[in-house]
Amino acid sequence: MTALIAVLITGLGTYLIRLSMVIALGRITLSHRAERALSLIPPAVLAALVAQTLVLDEDSLRTLSSWHPAALAAAVVAWRTRSIGWTLVTGMTVLWTIQAVAG
Amino acid sequence: MGARAAGLAGIRALFPLAMAVFPFGIVYGVLVARGDFPNAVGALASPVIYAGAAQIALVDLLDRDTPIAMAVGTALIINLRMMMYSAALAPAIARFGRGWRVAAPYAITDQLTVVSLLWFEKNPDPRDRRAFFVTGGLFFLGVWVLGTLIGIATGAQVPDGLQLGFAIPLTFLALLMPTLRGRPELTAALAAGLVVVLVAGLPYSLGVPVGAVVGVLAGMAAPR
């Protein structure tokens, strides 16, 4: 029962978070400055997530591993191709190759 | 372009990301199957919460007898970044039409947000945008739920050698790169990343929302 209540509350809360700014900003005509701020949200949030998962491991710096050359290769491919699909394929392929070679 | 073509474009854009998220549905399902968390409730969480990291944290915390308020609070803080996605998507979703405006935000994820905002730049028609967003979102949801169910039903652990843990940062990286188009974006990203590292140790994954807000402010201050 606790589990069900927790899932329902988390689900409702998450939906309200997702809905919040659509309702708050939806009817307002945004200034140029506000639009610029909105356009900076994706790079800021995603860079924060990359730092959290690739640079950090829990609370401390992540030890250098095969993850990092694989991520670098993926970043280069992303830069050149602008393709999310090829970026994912490159990252995983380079990682698996390094592991196969390094045993 | 037409709703049908736009919907297909949505599925096509989300497809590689869905392939990356699918094994995580399995990983989450296995976590549910192996612990004390009721399987049916764990399965229900995928469509109800529809946020992988938050679901994993919630199940994990409750399995370890964390008080419910703290478990739910942690999951919600992990999802706080979606408020920023909600803001970024608001101008587009506001034009989806009456009921859609309230229903569509349910589908907001990291993946759908970035892919949609990129597509919206070249596709201004609200109906096309709605078809792209809703169809792509439902497709992605379906893949997530399917992965969860397979994980719960089989309890089969994905082999460690596949290094799936890397697919999470890799997905964020793949989503980040196409958004870095000018100096303000680059500044926002660098500042956000730096702040997350500097405040490492903030409880409840608060580092991400804090870093993101500082990143946006830094990007606003940067010369164009």
Short mmCIF file of N, CA and C in Angstrom, two decimals, chain B residues 74-207:
data_model
loop_
_atom_site.label_atom_id
_atom_site.label_comp_id
_atom_site.label_asym_id
_atom_site.label_seq_id
_atom_site.Cartn_x
_atom_site.Cartn_y
_atom_site.Cartn_z
N THR B 74 12.70 12.91 -2.74
CA THR B 74 13.91 12.72 -3.54
C THR B 74 13.57 12.53 -5.01
N ALA B 75 12.57 11.68 -5.28
CA ALA B 75 12.17 11.42 -6.66
C ALA B 75 11.69 12.71 -7.34
N LEU B 76 10.95 13.53 -6.60
CA LEU B 76 10.43 14.77 -7.19
C LEU B 76 11.55 15.77 -7.45
N ILE B 77 12.55 15.82 -6.57
CA ILE B 77 13.66 16.75 -6.80
C ILE B 77 14.45 16.32 -8.04
N ILE B 78 14.61 14.99 -8.22
CA ILE B 78 15.28 14.51 -9.44
C ILE B 78 14.51 15.00 -10.67
N ASN B 79 13.18 15.09 -10.56
CA ASN B 79 12.37 15.50 -11.71
C ASN B 79 12.19 17.01 -11.84
N LEU B 80 12.79 17.75 -10.90
CA LEU B 80 12.61 19.20 -10.91
C LEU B 80 13.09 19.85 -12.20
N ARG B 81 14.09 19.25 -12.85
CA ARG B 81 14.61 19.82 -14.09
C ARG B 81 13.52 19.90 -15.16
N MET B 82 12.48 19.07 -15.02
CA MET B 82 11.41 19.08 -16.01
C MET B 82 10.61 20.38 -15.97
N MET B 83 10.71 21.10 -14.85
CA MET B 83 10.07 22.41 -14.80
C MET B 83 10.73 23.34 -15.82
N MET B 84 12.04 23.18 -15.97
CA MET B 84 12.75 24.01 -16.94
C MET B 84 12.40 23.58 -18.37
N TYR B 85 12.24 22.28 -18.58
CA TYR B 85 11.80 21.82 -19.90
C TYR B 85 10.39 22.33 -20.19
N SER B 86 9.57 22.34 -19.15
CA SER B 86 8.20 22.84 -19.30
C SER B 86 8.23 24.29 -19.77
N ALA B 87 9.14 25.08 -19.21
CA ALA B 87 9.27 26.48 -19.62
C ALA B 87 9.76 26.58 -21.06
N ALA B 88 10.77 25.77 -21.41
CA ALA B 88 11.34 25.84 -22.76
C ALA B 88 10.31 25.45 -23.81
N LEU B 89 9.43 24.50 -23.47
CA LEU B 89 8.44 24.01 -24.43
C LEU B 89 7.14 24.82 -24.40
N ALA B 90 6.97 25.64 -23.35
CA ALA B 90 5.69 26.32 -23.13
C ALA B 90 5.17 27.09 -24.35
N PRO B 91 6.03 27.90 -25.01
CA PRO B 91 5.49 28.66 -26.15
C PRO B 91 4.91 27.75 -27.23
N ALA B 92 5.52 26.60 -27.47
CA ALA B 92 5.02 25.69 -28.49
C ALA B 92 3.78 24.94 -28.01
N ILE B 93 3.84 24.37 -26.81
CA ILE B 93 2.73 23.55 -26.31
C ILE B 93 1.48 24.40 -26.10
N ALA B 94 1.66 25.68 -25.75
CA ALA B 94 0.50 26.56 -25.52
C ALA B 94 -0.37 26.65 -26.77
N ARG B 95 0.19 26.36 -27.94
CA ARG B 95 -0.58 26.46 -29.17
C ARG B 95 -1.07 25.10 -29.69
N PHE B 96 -0.99 24.09 -28.85
CA PHE B 96 -1.43 22.75 -29.24
C PHE B 96 -2.95 22.63 -29.24
N GLY B 97 -3.65 23.58 -28.61
CA GLY B 97 -5.11 23.48 -28.51
C GLY B 97 -5.52 23.14 -27.09
N ARG B 98 -6.78 23.39 -26.80
CA ARG B 98 -7.30 23.38 -25.43
C ARG B 98 -6.89 22.16 -24.59
N GLY B 99 -7.42 21.00 -24.90
CA GLY B 99 -7.13 19.82 -24.08
C GLY B 99 -5.68 19.38 -24.18
N TRP B 100 -5.14 19.49 -25.37
CA TRP B 100 -3.76 19.05 -25.62
C TRP B 100 -2.76 19.78 -24.76
N ARG B 101 -3.06 21.08 -24.51
CA ARG B 101 -2.14 21.90 -23.74
C ARG B 101 -1.94 21.31 -22.34
N VAL B 102 -2.99 20.69 -21.82
CA VAL B 102 -2.92 20.11 -20.47
C VAL B 102 -2.39 18.68 -20.52
N ALA B 103 -2.70 17.97 -21.60
CA ALA B 103 -2.33 16.55 -21.69
C ALA B 103 -0.88 16.36 -22.15
N ALA B 104 -0.46 17.15 -23.13
CA ALA B 104 0.84 16.93 -23.77
C ALA B 104 2.03 17.00 -22.80
N PRO B 105 2.02 17.91 -21.81
CA PRO B 105 3.20 17.99 -20.93
C PRO B 105 3.52 16.68 -20.20
N TYR B 106 2.53 15.80 -20.05
CA TYR B 106 2.78 14.49 -19.44
C TYR B 106 3.94 13.78 -20.13
N ALA B 107 4.10 14.00 -21.43
CA ALA B 107 5.10 13.25 -22.21
C ALA B 107 6.51 13.83 -22.10
N ILE B 108 6.67 14.95 -21.38
CA ILE B 108 7.98 15.62 -21.32
C ILE B 108 9.04 14.71 -20.70
N THR B 109 10.13 14.51 -21.46
CA THR B 109 11.32 13.81 -20.96
C THR B 109 12.53 14.59 -21.47
N ASP B 110 13.72 14.22 -21.00
CA ASP B 110 14.94 14.86 -21.54
C ASP B 110 14.97 14.69 -23.06
N GLN B 111 14.73 13.45 -23.49
CA GLN B 111 14.88 13.12 -24.90
C GLN B 111 13.88 13.85 -25.78
N LEU B 112 12.59 13.76 -25.40
CA LEU B 112 11.54 14.37 -26.23
C LEU B 112 11.71 15.89 -26.28
N THR B 113 12.14 16.49 -25.18
CA THR B 113 12.29 17.95 -25.14
C THR B 113 13.32 18.42 -26.17
N VAL B 114 14.50 17.84 -26.12
CA VAL B 114 15.57 18.32 -27.01
C VAL B 114 15.24 18.06 -28.47
N VAL B 115 14.78 16.82 -28.75
CA VAL B 115 14.48 16.44 -30.12
C VAL B 115 13.35 17.33 -30.68
N SER B 116 12.35 17.62 -29.87
CA SER B 116 11.23 18.45 -30.32
C SER B 116 11.67 19.89 -30.56
N LEU B 117 12.41 20.46 -29.62
CA LEU B 117 12.83 21.86 -29.79
C LEU B 117 13.67 22.02 -31.05
N LEU B 118 14.52 21.04 -31.35
CA LEU B 118 15.31 21.12 -32.59
C LEU B 118 14.39 21.06 -33.81
N TRP B 119 13.41 20.18 -33.76
CA TRP B 119 12.51 20.01 -34.91
C TRP B 119 11.59 21.23 -35.06
N PHE B 120 11.17 21.80 -33.94
CA PHE B 120 10.26 22.95 -33.97
C PHE B 120 10.89 24.16 -34.67
N GLU B 121 12.24 24.25 -34.61
CA GLU B 121 12.91 25.40 -35.24
C GLU B 121 12.58 25.50 -36.71
N LYS B 122 12.46 24.35 -37.36
CA LYS B 122 12.22 24.37 -38.80
C LYS B 122 10.77 24.08 -39.15
N ASN B 123 9.96 23.79 -38.15
CA ASN B 123 8.56 23.44 -38.40
C ASN B 123 7.63 24.24 -37.50
N PRO B 124 7.16 25.39 -38.00
CA PRO B 124 6.40 26.31 -37.16
C PRO B 124 4.92 25.95 -36.99
N ASP B 125 4.37 25.07 -37.83
CA ASP B 125 2.94 24.80 -37.77
C ASP B 125 2.55 24.07 -36.48
N PRO B 126 1.62 24.64 -35.67
CA PRO B 126 1.26 24.04 -34.38
C PRO B 126 0.71 22.62 -34.51
N ARG B 127 -0.05 22.35 -35.58
CA ARG B 127 -0.59 20.99 -35.73
C ARG B 127 0.51 19.97 -36.02
N ASP B 128 1.45 20.36 -36.87
CA ASP B 128 2.59 19.48 -37.14
C ASP B 128 3.40 19.24 -35.87
N ARG B 129 3.61 20.32 -35.13
CA ARG B 129 4.38 20.21 -33.90
C ARG B 129 3.69 19.28 -32.91
N ARG B 130 2.39 19.43 -32.80
CA ARG B 130 1.63 18.58 -31.88
C ARG B 130 1.73 17.12 -32.28
N ALA B 131 1.60 16.85 -33.59
CA ALA B 131 1.67 15.46 -34.07
C ALA B 131 3.05 14.88 -33.78
N PHE B 132 4.10 15.67 -34.02
CA PHE B 132 5.47 15.23 -33.76
C PHE B 132 5.65 14.90 -32.28
N PHE B 133 5.23 15.83 -31.44
CA PHE B 133 5.45 15.72 -30.00
C PHE B 133 4.65 14.56 -29.40
N VAL B 134 3.37 14.50 -29.73
CA VAL B 134 2.50 13.49 -29.13
C VAL B 134 2.84 12.08 -29.64
N THR B 135 3.03 11.94 -30.96
CA THR B 135 3.33 10.62 -31.51
C THR B 135 4.70 10.14 -31.04
N GLY B 136 5.70 11.03 -31.13
CA GLY B 136 7.03 10.66 -30.66
C GLY B 136 7.02 10.32 -29.19
N GLY B 137 6.28 11.11 -28.40
CA GLY B 137 6.19 10.89 -26.96
C GLY B 137 5.53 9.56 -26.61
N LEU B 138 4.46 9.23 -27.30
CA LEU B 138 3.76 7.97 -27.02
C LEU B 138 4.63 6.77 -27.41
N PHE B 139 5.32 6.91 -28.54
CA PHE B 139 6.23 5.85 -28.97
C PHE B 139 7.30 5.60 -27.90
N PHE B 140 7.89 6.70 -27.40
CA PHE B 140 8.96 6.59 -26.41
C PHE B 140 8.43 5.99 -25.11
N LEU B 141 7.24 6.43 -24.70
CA LEU B 141 6.58 5.88 -23.52
C LEU B 141 6.37 4.37 -23.67
N GLY B 142 5.89 3.97 -24.87
CA GLY B 142 5.63 2.56 -25.12
C GLY B 142 6.89 1.72 -24.96
N VAL B 143 8.00 2.22 -25.49
CA VAL B 143 9.26 1.48 -25.40
C VAL B 143 9.71 1.37 -23.93
N TRP B 144 9.54 2.45 -23.18
CA TRP B 144 9.93 2.46 -21.76
C TRP B 144 9.10 1.45 -20.97
N VAL B 145 7.78 1.46 -21.20
CA VAL B 145 6.90 0.54 -20.48
C VAL B 145 7.21 -0.91 -20.87
N LEU B 146 7.45 -1.14 -22.15
CA LEU B 146 7.76 -2.49 -22.62
C LEU B 146 9.04 -3.02 -21.97
N GLY B 147 10.07 -2.17 -21.92
CA GLY B 147 11.32 -2.58 -21.27
C GLY B 147 11.09 -2.94 -19.81
N THR B 148 10.31 -2.11 -19.11
CA THR B 148 9.97 -2.37 -17.70
C THR B 148 9.31 -3.74 -17.53
N LEU B 149 8.30 -4.00 -18.38
CA LEU B 149 7.54 -5.25 -18.26
C LEU B 149 8.44 -6.46 -18.51
N ILE B 150 9.32 -6.34 -19.51
CA ILE B 150 10.23 -7.45 -19.80
C ILE B 150 11.16 -7.69 -18.60
N GLY B 151 11.66 -6.61 -18.03
CA GLY B 151 12.55 -6.73 -16.87
C GLY B 151 11.87 -7.40 -15.69
N ILE B 152 10.61 -6.99 -15.41
CA ILE B 152 9.87 -7.56 -14.29
C ILE B 152 9.53 -9.03 -14.55
N ALA B 153 9.10 -9.31 -15.78
CA ALA B 153 8.65 -10.66 -16.10
C ALA B 153 9.80 -11.66 -16.11
N THR B 154 10.93 -11.27 -16.66
CA THR B 154 12.03 -12.23 -16.79
C THR B 154 13.00 -12.15 -15.62
N GLY B 155 13.13 -10.97 -15.00
CA GLY B 155 14.12 -10.80 -13.93
C GLY B 155 15.52 -11.06 -14.43
N ALA B 156 15.67 -11.05 -15.77
CA ALA B 156 16.95 -11.41 -16.36
C ALA B 156 17.87 -10.21 -16.39
N GLN B 157 18.96 -10.31 -15.67
CA GLN B 157 19.89 -9.20 -15.60
C GLN B 157 20.56 -8.99 -16.96
N VAL B 158 20.68 -7.74 -17.37
CA VAL B 158 21.42 -7.42 -18.58
C VAL B 158 22.91 -7.63 -18.27
N PRO B 159 23.67 -8.33 -19.16
CA PRO B 159 25.07 -8.64 -18.85
C PRO B 159 25.89 -7.38 -18.56
N ASP B 160 26.76 -7.44 -17.53
CA ASP B 160 27.59 -6.30 -17.15
C ASP B 160 28.50 -5.86 -18.29
N GLY B 161 28.93 -6.84 -19.09
CA GLY B 161 29.87 -6.54 -20.18
C GLY B 161 29.32 -5.54 -21.19
N LEU B 162 28.00 -5.41 -21.25
CA LEU B 162 27.41 -4.45 -22.18
C LEU B 162 27.65 -3.01 -21.73
N GLN B 163 28.03 -2.84 -20.45
CA GLN B 163 28.36 -1.50 -19.94
C GLN B 163 27.21 -0.52 -20.16
N LEU B 164 26.00 -0.94 -19.81
CA LEU B 164 24.85 -0.08 -20.05
C LEU B 164 24.89 1.20 -19.25
N GLY B 165 25.58 1.16 -18.11
CA GLY B 165 25.66 2.37 -17.30
C GLY B 165 26.13 3.56 -18.11
N PHE B 166 26.95 3.29 -19.13
CA PHE B 166 27.50 4.36 -19.96
C PHE B 166 26.44 4.97 -20.88
N ALA B 167 25.40 4.23 -21.18
CA ALA B 167 24.38 4.75 -22.10
C ALA B 167 23.67 5.98 -21.53
N ILE B 168 23.64 6.11 -20.20
CA ILE B 168 22.97 7.28 -19.60
C ILE B 168 23.75 8.57 -19.88
N PRO B 169 25.04 8.66 -19.44
CA PRO B 169 25.77 9.89 -19.80
C PRO B 169 25.89 10.08 -21.31
N LEU B 170 26.00 8.98 -22.04
CA LEU B 170 26.13 9.09 -23.50
C LEU B 170 24.87 9.72 -24.11
N THR B 171 23.71 9.32 -23.60
CA THR B 171 22.45 9.92 -24.08
C THR B 171 22.43 11.42 -23.79
N PHE B 172 22.81 11.80 -22.57
CA PHE B 172 22.82 13.23 -22.24
C PHE B 172 23.79 13.99 -23.15
N LEU B 173 24.95 13.37 -23.43
CA LEU B 173 25.94 13.99 -24.30
C LEU B 173 25.40 14.15 -25.72
N ALA B 174 24.74 13.10 -26.21
CA ALA B 174 24.18 13.15 -27.57
C ALA B 174 23.10 14.22 -27.68
N LEU B 175 22.37 14.45 -26.58
CA LEU B 175 21.34 15.49 -26.58
C LEU B 175 21.95 16.87 -26.41
N LEU B 176 23.05 16.94 -25.66
CA LEU B 176 23.68 18.24 -25.38
C LEU B 176 24.31 18.85 -26.64
N MET B 177 25.05 18.03 -27.37
CA MET B 177 25.90 18.57 -28.45
C MET B 177 25.14 19.42 -29.47
N PRO B 178 23.99 18.94 -30.00
CA PRO B 178 23.32 19.78 -31.02
C PRO B 178 22.75 21.08 -30.46
N THR B 179 22.67 21.23 -29.13
CA THR B 179 22.14 22.48 -28.58
C THR B 179 23.23 23.55 -28.44
N LEU B 180 24.50 23.16 -28.63
CA LEU B 180 25.61 24.12 -28.44
C LEU B 180 25.87 24.88 -29.72
N ARG B 181 25.05 25.92 -29.97
CA ARG B 181 25.16 26.57 -31.27
C ARG B 181 25.88 27.89 -31.28
N GLY B 182 26.02 28.51 -30.14
CA GLY B 182 26.68 29.81 -30.12
C GLY B 182 27.35 30.03 -28.79
N ARG B 183 27.91 31.21 -28.61
CA ARG B 183 28.64 31.46 -27.39
C ARG B 183 27.74 31.42 -26.14
N PRO B 184 26.53 31.98 -26.20
CA PRO B 184 25.67 31.91 -25.00
C PRO B 184 25.37 30.47 -24.59
N GLU B 185 25.08 29.61 -25.57
CA GLU B 185 24.78 28.20 -25.26
C GLU B 185 26.00 27.51 -24.66
N LEU B 186 27.17 27.77 -25.27
CA LEU B 186 28.40 27.15 -24.78
C LEU B 186 28.71 27.62 -23.36
N THR B 187 28.51 28.92 -23.12
CA THR B 187 28.74 29.47 -21.78
C THR B 187 27.79 28.85 -20.77
N ALA B 188 26.51 28.74 -21.16
CA ALA B 188 25.51 28.15 -20.26
C ALA B 188 25.91 26.72 -19.89
N ALA B 189 26.36 25.96 -20.89
CA ALA B 189 26.71 24.56 -20.67
C ALA B 189 27.94 24.45 -19.76
N LEU B 190 28.97 25.23 -20.08
CA LEU B 190 30.20 25.15 -19.28
C LEU B 190 29.95 25.57 -17.84
N ALA B 191 29.19 26.64 -17.65
CA ALA B 191 28.91 27.12 -16.29
C ALA B 191 28.08 26.09 -15.52
N ALA B 192 27.08 25.52 -16.18
CA ALA B 192 26.24 24.52 -15.51
C ALA B 192 27.06 23.31 -15.09
N GLY B 193 27.91 22.82 -16.01
CA GLY B 193 28.73 21.66 -15.70
C GLY B 193 29.69 21.94 -14.56
N LEU B 194 30.29 23.11 -14.61
CA LEU B 194 31.25 23.50 -13.58
C LEU B 194 30.58 23.58 -12.20
N VAL B 195 29.41 24.20 -12.16
CA VAL B 195 28.70 24.34 -10.88
C VAL B 195 28.34 22.96 -10.31
N VAL B 196 27.87 22.05 -11.17
CA VAL B 196 27.52 20.71 -10.69
C VAL B 196 28.72 20.05 -10.02
N VAL B 197 29.89 20.19 -10.62
CA VAL B 197 31.09 19.59 -10.04
C VAL B 197 31.47 20.29 -8.73
N LEU B 198 31.35 21.63 -8.73
CA LEU B 198 31.74 22.39 -7.53
C LEU B 198 30.82 22.11 -6.34
N VAL B 199 29.54 21.90 -6.60
CA VAL B 199 28.61 21.70 -5.48
C VAL B 199 28.36 20.21 -5.23
N ALA B 200 29.20 19.34 -5.82
CA ALA B 200 29.03 17.89 -5.63
C ALA B 200 28.87 17.60 -4.14
N GLY B 201 27.88 16.79 -3.81
CA GLY B 201 27.66 16.50 -2.40
C GLY B 201 26.39 17.15 -1.88
N LEU B 202 25.82 18.08 -2.67
CA LEU B 202 24.50 18.59 -2.30
C LEU B 202 23.54 17.41 -2.25
N PRO B 203 22.67 17.34 -1.23
CA PRO B 203 21.81 16.17 -1.11
C PRO B 203 20.71 16.12 -2.18
N TYR B 204 20.13 14.95 -2.36
CA TYR B 204 18.96 14.74 -3.21
C TYR B 204 19.15 15.17 -4.66
N SER B 205 20.35 15.05 -5.21
CA SER B 205 20.57 15.43 -6.61
C SER B 205 20.21 16.89 -6.89
N LEU B 206 20.33 17.75 -5.88
CA LEU B 206 20.02 19.16 -6.08
C LEU B 206 21.04 19.86 -6.98
N GLY B 207 22.21 19.23 -7.15
CA GLY B 207 23.25 19.85 -7.96
C GLY B 207 22.79 20.17 -9.37
#
